[in-house]
Amino acid sequence: MMTMNPIRWKLHWQILLSLVLSILFGALILPHSGTGFNTGAIHFCQFIGKLFMNALKMVIVPLIVASIISGVMHLGAEKGVGRMGFKTFLYYTFSGAAAVLIGLLVVNLIQPGNVAPETAQAMLGSGAETSVSQGLMSKVEGRSSSDLFDIFLRMFPSNIIDAATNNGQLLGVITFSILFGAFIGKLKPEQRETQQKFWESAQDVMLQLTDFIIRFAPIGVFGLVVPVIFETNLGDLFGTLAWFFITVLLALTLHFLISLGLVLKFVAKVNPMTHYKEMAPVLLTAFSTASSSATLPLTIETVEDRAGVSKKTCSFTLPLGATVNMDGTALYECVVVLFIAQLYASTGQVALSIGDQLLVVFLALTTSIGVAGIPAASLVAIAVILPAVGLPVEAIGVVWLTDRVLDMCRTGVNVFSDTVGAVTIAATEGEEPYRERNTQA
């Protein structure tokens, strides 16, 4: 039975309460308060939100390095790096493809861009103006399909220290840590034991520090969400863009519940409902921060403690997943491009053919990985896809008003897919996630 004292509640209930309060405060109280109070409250919320995000980002690199090296050096000794790497790549490919195909199906069924010609023209014109006023074009200027190959360059940075100081270049840190851990596994037993004690103790320290920071998550969540709610025009969210908003949410929900649920039940052999319940703190934090990387410390801790996945599996799969496994982002890119195409078709232009739509599917899947480390990653990815199917880049401004809220939603799906991947790969490696609670339902 839940106590009436919120301080004693479990973390996910505290975060959920914080979300509810932040929505009420941002949507009902602030809009009806004086300008002075509004400004002061928003600045204060932004301060505590940024403070929480900075604290999370502070532990990302040391936690990734310690966790990956600690886990991979065991795999290196067991000759298991290649096997687990192949399984991880296979899972990321399957989950990403399933997400994009669901997005393709839902956007074609609902047809959110199939509106009256004058409405479509007005939305596209407004979108072009938004692209200019919000500086979106400067963010995507010079981007092209060649950015897809930059992923290989980011895997091997010329300066690992420089990559470690940039949270947008985590892929290079991960690659270095995997190689470092793998070659530790090849050392003589006495040398390997020394390295093992050091990195395992370093990982334990980072997890304890993470646990301390996460205690302040409800406060940080309130600070992050209030400005978003206050600045979001709910009239636009549920007005002209309502069907687009619903389409994205429905597609994300189907992937979250059906695709990933089936993987949990039939591949990982665990009860999906158990996993949904136990990952609640991760989901709520991912939704609030809209950052897979910032959520990573909590993700690792929760999957280890609640799902019972080994350190070596979590250390290998979760940091990699937070960097390159972007199911929700890939789905979103597909829906956005097809929505814009439908708007142009409503004005009398030729609709995208089946071949063009399949090209969108392929590009959405590959760009979600290839540009993951670039700021404004979704915008860059969409800017790469639009010209490939004959659509102008400036049309990206059409969806700008809903992007921040949907970013929170798709980040939740991204992170949840990472946890499913960790549990699934653990099961295929002979581990027994949720061994005490697995009902085989």
PDB file of N, CA and C in Angstrom, residues 199-231:
ATOM      1  N   TRP A 199      38.618  -1.064 -12.708  1.00  0.00           N
ATOM      2  CA  TRP A 199      37.460  -0.630 -13.498  1.00  0.00           C
ATOM      3  C   TRP A 199      36.141  -1.033 -12.850  1.00  0.00           C
ATOM      4  N   GLU A 200      36.098  -2.163 -12.184  1.00  0.00           N
ATOM      5  CA  GLU A 200      34.866  -2.555 -11.496  1.00  0.00           C
ATOM      6  C   GLU A 200      34.584  -1.636 -10.312  1.00  0.00           C
ATOM      7  N   SER A 201      35.623  -1.266  -9.578  1.00  0.00           N
ATOM      8  CA  SER A 201      35.423  -0.331  -8.465  1.00  0.00           C
ATOM      9  C   SER A 201      35.032   1.052  -8.986  1.00  0.00           C
ATOM     10  N   ALA A 202      35.640   1.453 -10.125  1.00  0.00           N
ATOM     11  CA  ALA A 202      35.270   2.745 -10.732  1.00  0.00           C
ATOM     12  C   ALA A 202      33.805   2.738 -11.151  1.00  0.00           C
ATOM     13  N   GLN A 203      33.347   1.619 -11.724  1.00  0.00           N
ATOM     14  CA  GLN A 203      31.951   1.516 -12.123  1.00  0.00           C
ATOM     15  C   GLN A 203      31.026   1.591 -10.909  1.00  0.00           C
ATOM     16  N   ASP A 204      31.399   0.920  -9.820  1.00  0.00           N
ATOM     17  CA  ASP A 204      30.572   0.952  -8.608  1.00  0.00           C
ATOM     18  C   ASP A 204      30.459   2.366  -8.057  1.00  0.00           C
ATOM     19  N   VAL A 205      31.576   3.106  -8.077  1.00  0.00           N
ATOM     20  CA  VAL A 205      31.548   4.495  -7.599  1.00  0.00           C
ATOM     21  C   VAL A 205      30.616   5.339  -8.460  1.00  0.00           C
ATOM     22  N   MET A 206      30.715   5.167  -9.794  1.00  0.00           N
ATOM     23  CA  MET A 206      29.874   5.956 -10.700  1.00  0.00           C
ATOM     24  C   MET A 206      28.400   5.621 -10.536  1.00  0.00           C
ATOM     25  N   LEU A 207      28.082   4.360 -10.269  1.00  0.00           N
ATOM     26  CA  LEU A 207      26.683   3.967 -10.060  1.00  0.00           C
ATOM     27  C   LEU A 207      26.146   4.556  -8.760  1.00  0.00           C
ATOM     28  N   GLN A 208      26.981   4.611  -7.723  1.00  0.00           N
ATOM     29  CA  GLN A 208      26.555   5.228  -6.469  1.00  0.00           C
ATOM     30  C   GLN A 208      26.332   6.733  -6.650  1.00  0.00           C
ATOM     31  N   LEU A 209      27.223   7.375  -7.409  1.00  0.00           N
ATOM     32  CA  LEU A 209      27.053   8.804  -7.691  1.00  0.00           C
ATOM     33  C   LEU A 209      25.785   9.038  -8.510  1.00  0.00           C
ATOM     34  N   THR A 210      25.550   8.154  -9.473  1.00  0.00           N
ATOM     35  CA  THR A 210      24.328   8.246 -10.286  1.00  0.00           C
ATOM     36  C   THR A 210      23.095   8.123  -9.413  1.00  0.00           C
ATOM     37  N   ASP A 211      23.105   7.165  -8.491  1.00  0.00           N
ATOM     38  CA  ASP A 211      21.972   6.960  -7.600  1.00  0.00           C
ATOM     39  C   ASP A 211      21.698   8.216  -6.772  1.00  0.00           C
ATOM     40  N   PHE A 212      22.758   8.895  -6.348  1.00  0.00           N
ATOM     41  CA  PHE A 212      22.601  10.134  -5.584  1.00  0.00           C
ATOM     42  C   PHE A 212      21.940  11.210  -6.429  1.00  0.00           C
ATOM     43  N   ILE A 213      22.398  11.372  -7.678  1.00  0.00           N
ATOM     44  CA  ILE A 213      21.830  12.396  -8.566  1.00  0.00           C
ATOM     45  C   ILE A 213      20.376  12.098  -8.892  1.00  0.00           C
ATOM     46  N   ILE A 214      20.061  10.815  -9.121  1.00  0.00           N
ATOM     47  CA  ILE A 214      18.707  10.433  -9.508  1.00  0.00           C
ATOM     48  C   ILE A 214      17.703  10.711  -8.390  1.00  0.00           C
ATOM     49  N   ARG A 215      18.161  10.803  -7.158  1.00  0.00           N
ATOM     50  CA  ARG A 215      17.231  11.122  -6.062  1.00  0.00           C
ATOM     51  C   ARG A 215      16.563  12.480  -6.269  1.00  0.00           C
ATOM     52  N   PHE A 216      17.243  13.350  -7.028  1.00  0.00           N
ATOM     53  CA  PHE A 216      16.701  14.687  -7.276  1.00  0.00           C
ATOM     54  C   PHE A 216      15.910  14.753  -8.593  1.00  0.00           C
ATOM     55  N   ALA A 217      15.659  13.585  -9.196  1.00  0.00           N
ATOM     56  CA  ALA A 217      14.957  13.548 -10.481  1.00  0.00           C
ATOM     57  C   ALA A 217      13.585  14.224 -10.437  1.00  0.00           C
ATOM     58  N   PRO A 218      12.757  13.994  -9.417  1.00  0.00           N
ATOM     59  CA  PRO A 218      11.447  14.668  -9.412  1.00  0.00           C
ATOM     60  C   PRO A 218      11.547  16.188  -9.476  1.00  0.00           C
ATOM     61  N   ILE A 219      12.543  16.755  -8.783  1.00  0.00           N
ATOM     62  CA  ILE A 219      12.731  18.208  -8.817  1.00  0.00           C
ATOM     63  C   ILE A 219      13.226  18.636 -10.196  1.00  0.00           C
ATOM     64  N   GLY A 220      14.192  17.891 -10.739  1.00  0.00           N
ATOM     65  CA  GLY A 220      14.713  18.213 -12.062  1.00  0.00           C
ATOM     66  C   GLY A 220      13.665  18.094 -13.144  1.00  0.00           C
ATOM     67  N   VAL A 221      12.820  17.072 -13.050  1.00  0.00           N
ATOM     68  CA  VAL A 221      11.744  16.866 -14.032  1.00  0.00           C
ATOM     69  C   VAL A 221      10.784  18.047 -14.023  1.00  0.00           C
ATOM     70  N   PHE A 222      10.440  18.517 -12.839  1.00  0.00           N
ATOM     71  CA  PHE A 222       9.535  19.676 -12.743  1.00  0.00           C
ATOM     72  C   PHE A 222      10.146  20.878 -13.465  1.00  0.00           C
ATOM     73  N   GLY A 223      11.437  21.113 -13.224  1.00  0.00           N
ATOM     74  CA  GLY A 223      12.103  22.242 -13.870  1.00  0.00           C
ATOM     75  C   GLY A 223      12.204  22.102 -15.374  1.00  0.00           C
ATOM     76  N   LEU A 224      12.334  20.874 -15.869  1.00  0.00           N
ATOM     77  CA  LEU A 224      12.457  20.657 -17.313  1.00  0.00           C
ATOM     78  C   LEU A 224      11.117  20.766 -18.028  1.00  0.00           C
ATOM     79  N   VAL A 225      10.061  20.283 -17.407  1.00  0.00           N
ATOM     80  CA  VAL A 225       8.771  20.165 -18.100  1.00  0.00           C
ATOM     81  C   VAL A 225       7.949  21.452 -18.055  1.00  0.00           C
ATOM     82  N   VAL A 226       8.007  22.196 -16.955  1.00  0.00           N
ATOM     83  CA  VAL A 226       7.192  23.421 -16.842  1.00  0.00           C
ATOM     84  C   VAL A 226       7.417  24.392 -18.001  1.00  0.00           C
ATOM     85  N   PRO A 227       8.666  24.747 -18.365  1.00  0.00           N
ATOM     86  CA  PRO A 227       8.854  25.673 -19.497  1.00  0.00           C
ATOM     87  C   PRO A 227       8.312  25.118 -20.812  1.00  0.00           C
ATOM     88  N   VAL A 228       8.438  23.809 -21.025  1.00  0.00           N
ATOM     89  CA  VAL A 228       7.925  23.195 -22.258  1.00  0.00           C
ATOM     90  C   VAL A 228       6.417  23.340 -22.339  1.00  0.00           C
ATOM     91  N   ILE A 229       5.735  23.036 -21.250  1.00  0.00           N
ATOM     92  CA  ILE A 229       4.273  23.128 -21.228  1.00  0.00           C
ATOM     93  C   ILE A 229       3.826  24.573 -21.407  1.00  0.00           C
ATOM     94  N   PHE A 230       4.484  25.502 -20.729  1.00  0.00           N
ATOM     95  CA  PHE A 230       4.099  26.909 -20.797  1.00  0.00           C
ATOM     96  C   PHE A 230       4.305  27.494 -22.197  1.00  0.00           C
ATOM     97  N   GLU A 231       5.397  27.084 -22.853  1.00  0.00           N
ATOM     98  CA  GLU A 231       5.735  27.660 -24.163  1.00  0.00           C
ATOM     99  C   GLU A 231       5.064  26.945 -25.327  1.00  0.00           C
TER     100      GLU A 231
END
